[in-house]
Coordinates of C-alpha atoms and ligand atoms in Angstrom, one line a residue:
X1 CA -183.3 191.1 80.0
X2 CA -183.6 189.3 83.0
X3 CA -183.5 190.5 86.6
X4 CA -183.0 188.6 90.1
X5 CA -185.7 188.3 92.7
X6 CA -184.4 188.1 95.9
X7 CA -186.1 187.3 99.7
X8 CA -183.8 188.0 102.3
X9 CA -182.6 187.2 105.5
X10 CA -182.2 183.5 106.0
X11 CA -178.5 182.3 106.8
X12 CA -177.3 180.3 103.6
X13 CA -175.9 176.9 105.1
X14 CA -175.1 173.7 103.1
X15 CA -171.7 173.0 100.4
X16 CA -171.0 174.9 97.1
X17 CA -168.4 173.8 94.3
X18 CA -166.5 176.9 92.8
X19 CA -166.1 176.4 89.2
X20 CA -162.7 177.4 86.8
X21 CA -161.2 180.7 87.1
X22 CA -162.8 183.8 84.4
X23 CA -160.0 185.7 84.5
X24 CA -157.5 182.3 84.0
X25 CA -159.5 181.2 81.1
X26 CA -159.7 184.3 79.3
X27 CA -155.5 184.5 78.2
X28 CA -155.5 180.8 77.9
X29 CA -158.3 180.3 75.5
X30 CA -156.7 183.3 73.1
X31 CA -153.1 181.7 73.7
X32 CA -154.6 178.9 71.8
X33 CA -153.8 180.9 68.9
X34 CA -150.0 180.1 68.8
X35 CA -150.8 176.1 68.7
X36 CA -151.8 175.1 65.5
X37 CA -150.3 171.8 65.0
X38 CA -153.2 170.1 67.2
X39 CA -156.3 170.5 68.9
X40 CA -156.3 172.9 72.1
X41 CA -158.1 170.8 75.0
X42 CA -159.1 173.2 78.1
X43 CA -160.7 171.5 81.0
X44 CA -162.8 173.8 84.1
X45 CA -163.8 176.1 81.6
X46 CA -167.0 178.2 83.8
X47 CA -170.3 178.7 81.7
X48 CA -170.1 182.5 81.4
X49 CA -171.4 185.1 78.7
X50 CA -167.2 186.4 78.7
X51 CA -166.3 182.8 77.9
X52 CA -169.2 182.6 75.1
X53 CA -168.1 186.1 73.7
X54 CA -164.4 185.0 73.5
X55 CA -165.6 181.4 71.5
X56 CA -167.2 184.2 69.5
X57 CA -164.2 186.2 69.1
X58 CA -161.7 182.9 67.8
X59 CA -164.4 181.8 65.3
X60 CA -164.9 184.9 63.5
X61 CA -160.9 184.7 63.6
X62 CA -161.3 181.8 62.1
X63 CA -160.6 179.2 64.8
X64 CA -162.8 176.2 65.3
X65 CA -164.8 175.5 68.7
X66 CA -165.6 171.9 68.8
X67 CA -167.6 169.8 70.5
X68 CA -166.2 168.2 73.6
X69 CA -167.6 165.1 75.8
X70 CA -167.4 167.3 78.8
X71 CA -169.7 170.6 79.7
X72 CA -166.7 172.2 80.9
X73 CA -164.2 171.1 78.4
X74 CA -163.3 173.4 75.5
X75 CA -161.4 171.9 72.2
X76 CA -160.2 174.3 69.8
X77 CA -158.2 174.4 66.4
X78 CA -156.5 177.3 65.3
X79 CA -154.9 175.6 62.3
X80 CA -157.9 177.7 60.0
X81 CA -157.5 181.1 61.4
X82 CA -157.4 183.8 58.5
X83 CA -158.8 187.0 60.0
X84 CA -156.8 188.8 62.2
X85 CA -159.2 191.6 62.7
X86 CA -161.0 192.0 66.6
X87 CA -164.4 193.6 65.9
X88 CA -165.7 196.9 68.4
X89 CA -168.8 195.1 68.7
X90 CA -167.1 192.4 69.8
X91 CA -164.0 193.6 72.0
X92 CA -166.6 196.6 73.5
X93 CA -168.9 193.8 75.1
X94 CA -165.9 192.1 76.8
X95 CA -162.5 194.0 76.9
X96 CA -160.4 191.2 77.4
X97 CA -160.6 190.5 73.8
X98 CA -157.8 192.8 73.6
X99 CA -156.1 189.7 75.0
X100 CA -155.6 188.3 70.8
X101 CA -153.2 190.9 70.0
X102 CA -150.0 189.0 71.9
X103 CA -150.7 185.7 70.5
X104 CA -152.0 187.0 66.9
X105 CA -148.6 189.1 66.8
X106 CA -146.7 186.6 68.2
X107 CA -147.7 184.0 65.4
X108 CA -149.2 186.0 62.7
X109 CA -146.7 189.2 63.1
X110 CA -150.0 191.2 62.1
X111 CA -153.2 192.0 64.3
X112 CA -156.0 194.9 64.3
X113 CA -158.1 195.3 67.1
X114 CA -161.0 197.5 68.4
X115 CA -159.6 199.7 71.0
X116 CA -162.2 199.0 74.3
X117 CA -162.6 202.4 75.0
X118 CA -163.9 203.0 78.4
X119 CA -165.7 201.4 80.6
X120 CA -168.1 201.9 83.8
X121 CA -165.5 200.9 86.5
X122 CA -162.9 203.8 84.7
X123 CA -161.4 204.4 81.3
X124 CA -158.5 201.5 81.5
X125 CA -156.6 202.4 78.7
X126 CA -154.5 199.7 76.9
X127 CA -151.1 201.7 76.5
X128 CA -149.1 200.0 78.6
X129 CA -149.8 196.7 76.4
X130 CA -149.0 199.1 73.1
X131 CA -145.8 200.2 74.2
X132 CA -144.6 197.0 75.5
X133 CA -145.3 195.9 72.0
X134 CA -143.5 198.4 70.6
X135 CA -140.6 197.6 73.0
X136 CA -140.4 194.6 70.8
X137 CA -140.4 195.6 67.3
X138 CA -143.8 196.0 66.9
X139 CA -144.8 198.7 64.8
X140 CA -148.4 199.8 66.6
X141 CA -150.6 202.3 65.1
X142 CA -154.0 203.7 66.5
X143 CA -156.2 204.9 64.3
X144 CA -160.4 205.2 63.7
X145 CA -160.7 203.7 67.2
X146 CA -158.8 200.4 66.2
X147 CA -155.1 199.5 67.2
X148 CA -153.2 197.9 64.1
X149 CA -150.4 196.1 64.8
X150 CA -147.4 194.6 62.7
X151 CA -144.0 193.0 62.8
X152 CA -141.5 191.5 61.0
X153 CA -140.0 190.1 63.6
X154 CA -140.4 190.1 67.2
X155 CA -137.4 190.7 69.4
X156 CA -136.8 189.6 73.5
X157 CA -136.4 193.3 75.2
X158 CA -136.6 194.3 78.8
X159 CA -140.2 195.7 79.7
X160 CA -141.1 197.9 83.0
X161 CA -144.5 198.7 83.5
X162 CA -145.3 201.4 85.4
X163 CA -148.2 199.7 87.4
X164 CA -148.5 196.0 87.3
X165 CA -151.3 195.1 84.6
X166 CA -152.8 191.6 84.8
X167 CA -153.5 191.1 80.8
X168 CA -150.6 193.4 80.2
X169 CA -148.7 191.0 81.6
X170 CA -150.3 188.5 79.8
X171 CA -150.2 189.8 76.4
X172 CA -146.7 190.1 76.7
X173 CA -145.8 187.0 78.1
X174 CA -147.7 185.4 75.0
X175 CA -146.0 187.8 72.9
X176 CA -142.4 187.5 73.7
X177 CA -143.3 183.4 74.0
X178 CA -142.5 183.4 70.0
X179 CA -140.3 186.0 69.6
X180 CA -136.1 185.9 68.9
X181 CA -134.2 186.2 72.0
X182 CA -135.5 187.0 76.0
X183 CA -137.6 188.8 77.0
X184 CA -137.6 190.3 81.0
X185 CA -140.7 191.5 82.7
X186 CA -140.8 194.1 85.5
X187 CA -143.4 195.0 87.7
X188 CA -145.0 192.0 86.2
X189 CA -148.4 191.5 87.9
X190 CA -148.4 188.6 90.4
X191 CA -152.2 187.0 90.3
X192 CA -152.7 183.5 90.2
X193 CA -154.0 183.7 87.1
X194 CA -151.0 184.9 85.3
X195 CA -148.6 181.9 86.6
X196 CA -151.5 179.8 85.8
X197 CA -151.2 180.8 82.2
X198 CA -147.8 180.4 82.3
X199 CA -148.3 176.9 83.8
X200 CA -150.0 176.1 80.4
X201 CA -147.6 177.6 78.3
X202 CA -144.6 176.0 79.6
X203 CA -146.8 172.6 79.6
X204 CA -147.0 173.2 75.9
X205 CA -143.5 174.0 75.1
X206 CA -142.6 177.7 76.1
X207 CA -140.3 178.7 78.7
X208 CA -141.2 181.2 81.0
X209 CA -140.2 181.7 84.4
X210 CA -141.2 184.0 87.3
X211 CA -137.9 184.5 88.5
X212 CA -138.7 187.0 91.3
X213 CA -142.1 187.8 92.5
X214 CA -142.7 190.9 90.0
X215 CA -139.9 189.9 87.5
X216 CA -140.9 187.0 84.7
X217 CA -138.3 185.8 82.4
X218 CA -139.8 184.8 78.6
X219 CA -136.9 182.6 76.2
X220 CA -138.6 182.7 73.1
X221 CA -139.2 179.4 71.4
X222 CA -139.1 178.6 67.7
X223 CA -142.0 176.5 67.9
X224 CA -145.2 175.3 70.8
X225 CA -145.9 172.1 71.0
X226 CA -149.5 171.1 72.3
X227 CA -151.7 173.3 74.9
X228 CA -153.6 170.7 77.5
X229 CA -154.6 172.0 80.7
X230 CA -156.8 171.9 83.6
X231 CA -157.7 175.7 84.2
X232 CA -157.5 176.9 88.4
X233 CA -160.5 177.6 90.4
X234 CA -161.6 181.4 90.3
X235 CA -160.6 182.7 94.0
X236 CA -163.1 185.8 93.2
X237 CA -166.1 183.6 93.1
X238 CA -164.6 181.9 96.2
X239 CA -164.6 185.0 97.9
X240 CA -168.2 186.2 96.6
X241 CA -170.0 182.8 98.4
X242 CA -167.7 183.0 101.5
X243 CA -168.5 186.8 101.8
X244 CA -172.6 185.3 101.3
X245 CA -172.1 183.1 104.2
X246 CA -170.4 186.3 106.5
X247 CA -173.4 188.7 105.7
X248 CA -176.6 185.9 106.1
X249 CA -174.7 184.5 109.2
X250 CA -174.6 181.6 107.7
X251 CA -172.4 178.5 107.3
X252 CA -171.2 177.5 103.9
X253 CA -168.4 175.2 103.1
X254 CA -166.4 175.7 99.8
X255 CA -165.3 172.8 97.7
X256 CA -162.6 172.8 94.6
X257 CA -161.2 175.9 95.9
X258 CA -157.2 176.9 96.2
X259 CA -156.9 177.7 99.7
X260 CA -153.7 179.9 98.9
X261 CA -154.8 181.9 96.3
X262 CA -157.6 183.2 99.4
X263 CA -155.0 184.4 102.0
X264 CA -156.6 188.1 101.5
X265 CA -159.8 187.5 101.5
X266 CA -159.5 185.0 104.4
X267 CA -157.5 187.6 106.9
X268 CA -159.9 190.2 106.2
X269 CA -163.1 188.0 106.6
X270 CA -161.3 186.8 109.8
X271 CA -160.7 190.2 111.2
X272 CA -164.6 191.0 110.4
X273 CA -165.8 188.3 112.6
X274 CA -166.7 185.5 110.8
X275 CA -165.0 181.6 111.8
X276 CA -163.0 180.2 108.8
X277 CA -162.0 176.7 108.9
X278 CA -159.7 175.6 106.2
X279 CA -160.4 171.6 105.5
X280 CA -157.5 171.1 103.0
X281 CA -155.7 172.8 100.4
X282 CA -158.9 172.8 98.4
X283 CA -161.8 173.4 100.5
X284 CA -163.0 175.5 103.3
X285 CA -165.5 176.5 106.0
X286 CA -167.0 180.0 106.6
X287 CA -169.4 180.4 109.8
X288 CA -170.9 184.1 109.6
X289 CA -171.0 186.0 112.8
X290 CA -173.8 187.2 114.7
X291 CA -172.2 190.5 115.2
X292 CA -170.1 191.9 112.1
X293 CA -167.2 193.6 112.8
X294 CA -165.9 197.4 110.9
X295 CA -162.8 196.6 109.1
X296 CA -161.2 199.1 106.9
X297 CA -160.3 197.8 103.1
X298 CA -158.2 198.7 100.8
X299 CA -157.6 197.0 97.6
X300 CA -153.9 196.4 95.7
X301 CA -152.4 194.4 93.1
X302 CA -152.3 190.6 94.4
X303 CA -151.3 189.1 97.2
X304 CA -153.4 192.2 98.4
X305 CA -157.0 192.4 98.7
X306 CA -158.1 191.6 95.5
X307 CA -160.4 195.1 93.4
X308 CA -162.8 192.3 92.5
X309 CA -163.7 191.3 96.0
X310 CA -164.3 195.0 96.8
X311 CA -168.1 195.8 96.3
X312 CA -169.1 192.0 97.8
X313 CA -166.7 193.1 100.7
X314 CA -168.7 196.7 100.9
X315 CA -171.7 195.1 100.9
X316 CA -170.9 192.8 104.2
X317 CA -169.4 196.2 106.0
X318 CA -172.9 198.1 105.4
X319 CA -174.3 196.0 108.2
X320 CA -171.1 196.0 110.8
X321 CA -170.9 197.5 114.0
X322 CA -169.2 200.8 113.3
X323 CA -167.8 202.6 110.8
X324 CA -165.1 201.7 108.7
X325 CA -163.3 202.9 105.0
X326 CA -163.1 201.5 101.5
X327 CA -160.1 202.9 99.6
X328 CA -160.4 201.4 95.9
X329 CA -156.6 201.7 94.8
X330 CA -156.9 200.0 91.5
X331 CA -159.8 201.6 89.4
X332 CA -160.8 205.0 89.5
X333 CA -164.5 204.5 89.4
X334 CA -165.2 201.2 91.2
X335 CA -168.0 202.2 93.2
X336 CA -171.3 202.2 91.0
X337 CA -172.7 199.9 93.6
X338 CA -172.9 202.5 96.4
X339 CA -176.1 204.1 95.1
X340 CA -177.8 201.1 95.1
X341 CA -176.6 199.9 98.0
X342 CA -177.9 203.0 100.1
X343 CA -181.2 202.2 98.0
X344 CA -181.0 199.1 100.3
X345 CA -180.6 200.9 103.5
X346 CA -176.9 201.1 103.7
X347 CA -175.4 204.8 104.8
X348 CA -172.4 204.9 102.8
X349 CA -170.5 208.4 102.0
X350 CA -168.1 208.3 98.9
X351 CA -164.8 210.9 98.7
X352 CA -162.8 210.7 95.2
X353 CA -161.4 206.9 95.9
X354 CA -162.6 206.1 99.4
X355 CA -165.7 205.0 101.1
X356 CA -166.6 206.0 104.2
X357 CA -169.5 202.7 105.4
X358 CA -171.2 203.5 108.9
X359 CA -172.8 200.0 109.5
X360 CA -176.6 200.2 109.9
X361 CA -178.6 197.9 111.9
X362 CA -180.8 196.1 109.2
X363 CA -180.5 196.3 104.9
X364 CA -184.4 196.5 103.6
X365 CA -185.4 194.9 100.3
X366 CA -186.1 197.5 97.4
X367 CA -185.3 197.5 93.1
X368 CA -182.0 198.1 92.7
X369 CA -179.7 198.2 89.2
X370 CA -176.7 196.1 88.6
X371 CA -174.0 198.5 86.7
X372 CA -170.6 195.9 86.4
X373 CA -169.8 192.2 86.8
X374 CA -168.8 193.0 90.6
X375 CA -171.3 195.6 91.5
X376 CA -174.2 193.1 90.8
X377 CA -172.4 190.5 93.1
X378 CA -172.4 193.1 95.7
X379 CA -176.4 194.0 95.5
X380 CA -177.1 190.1 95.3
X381 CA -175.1 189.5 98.7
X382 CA -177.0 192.6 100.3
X383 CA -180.7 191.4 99.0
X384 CA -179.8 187.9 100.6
X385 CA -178.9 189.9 104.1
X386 CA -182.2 192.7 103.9
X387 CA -184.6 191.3 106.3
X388 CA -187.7 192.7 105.1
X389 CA -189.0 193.1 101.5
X390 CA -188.3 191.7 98.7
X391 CA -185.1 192.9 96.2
X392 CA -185.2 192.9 92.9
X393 CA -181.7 193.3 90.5
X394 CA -182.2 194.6 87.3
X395 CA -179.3 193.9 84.7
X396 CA -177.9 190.9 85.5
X397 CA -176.3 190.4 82.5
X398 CA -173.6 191.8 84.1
X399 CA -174.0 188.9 86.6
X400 CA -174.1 186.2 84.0
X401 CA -170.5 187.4 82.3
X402 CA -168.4 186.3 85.8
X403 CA -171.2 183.8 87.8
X404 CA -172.3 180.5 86.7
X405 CA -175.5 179.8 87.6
X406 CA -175.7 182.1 90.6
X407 CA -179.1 181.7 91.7
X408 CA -178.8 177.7 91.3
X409 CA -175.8 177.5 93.7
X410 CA -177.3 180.1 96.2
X411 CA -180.8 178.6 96.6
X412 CA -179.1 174.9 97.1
X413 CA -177.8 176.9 99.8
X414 CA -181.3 178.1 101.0
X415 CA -181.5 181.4 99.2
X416 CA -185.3 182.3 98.3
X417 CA -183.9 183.6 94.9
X418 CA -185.1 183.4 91.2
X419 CA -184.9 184.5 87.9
X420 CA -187.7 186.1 86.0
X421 CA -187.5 188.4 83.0
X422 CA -187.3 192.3 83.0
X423 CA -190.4 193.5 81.7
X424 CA -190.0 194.9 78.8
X425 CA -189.3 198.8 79.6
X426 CA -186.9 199.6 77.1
X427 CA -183.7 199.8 78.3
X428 CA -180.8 202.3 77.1
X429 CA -177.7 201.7 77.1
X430 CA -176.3 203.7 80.0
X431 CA -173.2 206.1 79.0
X432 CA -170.3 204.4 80.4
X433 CA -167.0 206.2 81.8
X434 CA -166.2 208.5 78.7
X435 CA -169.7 208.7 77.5
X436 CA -169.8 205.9 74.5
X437 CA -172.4 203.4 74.7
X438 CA -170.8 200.2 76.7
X439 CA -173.6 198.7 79.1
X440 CA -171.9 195.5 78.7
X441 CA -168.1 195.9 79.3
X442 CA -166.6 195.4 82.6
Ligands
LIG501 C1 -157.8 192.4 85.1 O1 -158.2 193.5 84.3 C2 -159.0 191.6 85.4 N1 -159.7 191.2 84.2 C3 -160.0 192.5 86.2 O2 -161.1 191.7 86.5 C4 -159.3 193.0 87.4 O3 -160.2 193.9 88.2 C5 -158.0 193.7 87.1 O4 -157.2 192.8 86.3 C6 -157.2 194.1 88.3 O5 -156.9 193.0 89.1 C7 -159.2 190.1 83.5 O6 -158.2 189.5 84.0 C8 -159.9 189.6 82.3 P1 -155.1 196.0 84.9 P2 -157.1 194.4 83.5 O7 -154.5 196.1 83.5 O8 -155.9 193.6 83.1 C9 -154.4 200.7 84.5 C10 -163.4 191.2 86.8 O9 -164.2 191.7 87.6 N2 -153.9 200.4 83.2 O10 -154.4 195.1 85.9 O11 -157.8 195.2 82.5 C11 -155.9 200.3 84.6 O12 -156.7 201.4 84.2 C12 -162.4 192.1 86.0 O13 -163.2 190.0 86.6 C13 -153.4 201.4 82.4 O14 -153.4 202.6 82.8 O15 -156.6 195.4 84.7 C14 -156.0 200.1 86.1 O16 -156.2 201.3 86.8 C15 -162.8 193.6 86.2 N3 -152.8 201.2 81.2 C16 -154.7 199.4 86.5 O17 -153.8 199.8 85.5 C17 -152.8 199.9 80.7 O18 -152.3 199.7 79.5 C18 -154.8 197.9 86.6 O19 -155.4 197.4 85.5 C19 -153.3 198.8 81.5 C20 -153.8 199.1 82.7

């Protein structure tokens, strides 16, 4: 296993390109199960462990990844799939896997897949997807840890979900995309992500439409036609380097960005001091500021401030001026990184789902353990900001499933930052949320 190596305290200054969107790739890739007819061709793909496990996932479905001219460029065809199983050692290590049961149902009428089980930022159960299965036509059964699903046919119904849920929303929308009839969508989730799935769908032949902001209309379709598309940039890695350039006081400006999808994360990196300049719709300019201001956080469903941005947010607040809270909203268990963090320096006290962060004057280095995808983003950004010593983060697989070449992009930026493997203590998996094995999932 590898860790990071950090030296801190140098302002990161100089131009980053942010790379496809994780969490838009994800239902896209899997909703390349309903096009069999031809090749799938998916361009801004990010190099990431989630998107290698999901390649993993379609083969052993019986899909076929093949090679493309382009790094970034994935071509699949899902004319051989057979299997319609989703392993647990599979979906455990990623838990969006449990994004193949809308299009596997939707074309196949059949799918069994590992249920995730929990995970270290809470136990995020899947019922809302099961029911709004069942809601239409599907018989769902869970049993021996696994979800089987069935259907003879699937029927358009009207779905309200209780809270929205970004791949609920998705595993429906692919769902109802082949089924008889509409489908409506309430307290549909509103990320960029999920429209920009349903950019590719329509693109291909389906016809959905967001009709209100949390209400999406699905007329199923007898047949899909081709799935092409180019996949948006990923507004949480966006938010990670501007939040880099904030806490080293430095001056970074972001390239291939979607200016729009950021409105959240620019506001609240505004109120905290730091200058943003926006360039154009697709690139922008974040000067740090010598004195960080305490703003409170609290993180929502989008066009709120994004869950995912909440640790690299904590991490910038554990050097402001005052004191300030962090209410995670979304997650019951999202704040793994505060033990490590206060290993830094930081003097952070933690009440069920809020943080209270009194800023301290200076982070120091010291070994610290990554515990989720965001948690390691948030040690990373303080180890680049503690002025004396060096810190190391162990785990960063967890890095590597959302982050493309992290340490590359930060030290073109002036980071003193490498990569050198763990030595070899062995490692055990740490018990996750509800106690299984799951040092992987996020
Ligand atoms: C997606 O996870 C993202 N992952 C997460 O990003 C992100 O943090 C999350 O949305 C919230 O924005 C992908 O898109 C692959 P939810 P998802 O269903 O869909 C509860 C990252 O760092 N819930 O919107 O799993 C759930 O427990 C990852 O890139 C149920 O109770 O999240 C949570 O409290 C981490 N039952 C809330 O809803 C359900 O059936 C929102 O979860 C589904 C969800």
């Amino acid at each position: 296993m590898d860790k990071m190596v950090i030296e801190g305290g140098f302002p990161l200054v100089g131009e980053v390109s942010i790379g496809g969107s994780k969490n838009a790739s994800l239902p896209i890739i899997v909703s390349s199960i309903m096009f069999d007819e031809f090749d799938s061709e998916i361009d801004n793909v990010p190099g990431l462990e989630d998107i290698k496990t999901i390649k993993k996932l379609l083969t052993s479905l019986g899909a076929e990844i093949k090679e493309s001219d382009e790094p970034d460029k994935l071509v699949i065809n899902t004319s051989g799939i057979n299997n319609y199983d989703a392993p647990y050692d599979l979906v455990k290590t990623m838990r969006a896997s449990v994004l193949v049961l809308g299009p596997l149902v939707a074309k196949y009428k059949k799918a069994r897949v590992s249920l995730p089980g929990g995970c270290a930022i809470g136990a995020r159960p899947i019922d809302f997807h099961l029911n709004a299965l069942r809601s239409l036509g599907a018989v769902v059964e869970v049993d021996h840890g696994y979800v089987e699903v069935h259907a003879d046919k699937l029927k358009g119904a009207v779905i309200n979900f209780p809270i929205p849920t970004v791949t609920g929303t998705e595993n429906i929308i692919m769902a109802a995309t082949l089924a008889e009839g509409t489908t409506i969508i309430k307290n549909a989730a509103m990320e960029p992500e999920v429209d920009d799935m349903i950019f590719a769908l329509n693109n291909g032949g389906a016809d959905i439409k967001r009709v209100e902001q949390s209400i999406i209309v699905v007329n199923g379709v007898k047949k899909l036609r081709r799935l092409c598309h180019r996949v948006l940039p990923d507004r949480i890695e966006a938010g990670t380097f501007m939040t880099a350039s904030a806490i080293t006081k430095g001056d970074i400006v972001l390239k291939n960005i979607n200016v729009q999808h950021l409105k959240a994360i620019i506001d609240k990196l505004s109120e905290a001091g730091a200058k943003i300049i926006i360039n154009s719709s697709s690139q922008l300019r974040v000067k740090g500021s010598k004195a960080i201001k305490s703003v409170d956080i609290s993180t929502a469903p989008y066009p709120n401030f994004p869950t995912d941005m909440q640790a690299q947010m904590m991490a910038l607040m554990t050097l402001s001026g005052g004191l300030c809270v962090v209410t995670e909203n979304v997650f019951e268990n999202r704040f793994m990184h505060v033990a490590e963090l206060i290993r830094l320096g930081a003097n952070i006290k933690v009440r069920n789902n809020f943080a209270i962060v009194k800023g301290v004057q200076k982070l120091s280095g010291a070994e610290v353990m990554a515990t989720d995808l965001r948690a390691s983003a948030s040690l990373i950004l303080a180890g680049l900001a503690s002025s004396d010593g060096l810190t190391t983060v162990s785990r960063i697989y967890h890095l590597d499933r959302g982050y493309e070449k992290m340490e590359e992009k930060l030290s073109n930026l002036g980071a003193i930052i490498s990569r050198v493997k763990e030595n070899d203590i062995p490692v055990v998996d740490e018990p996750d949320f509800n106690g299984s094995a799951c040092s992987k999932s996020a």
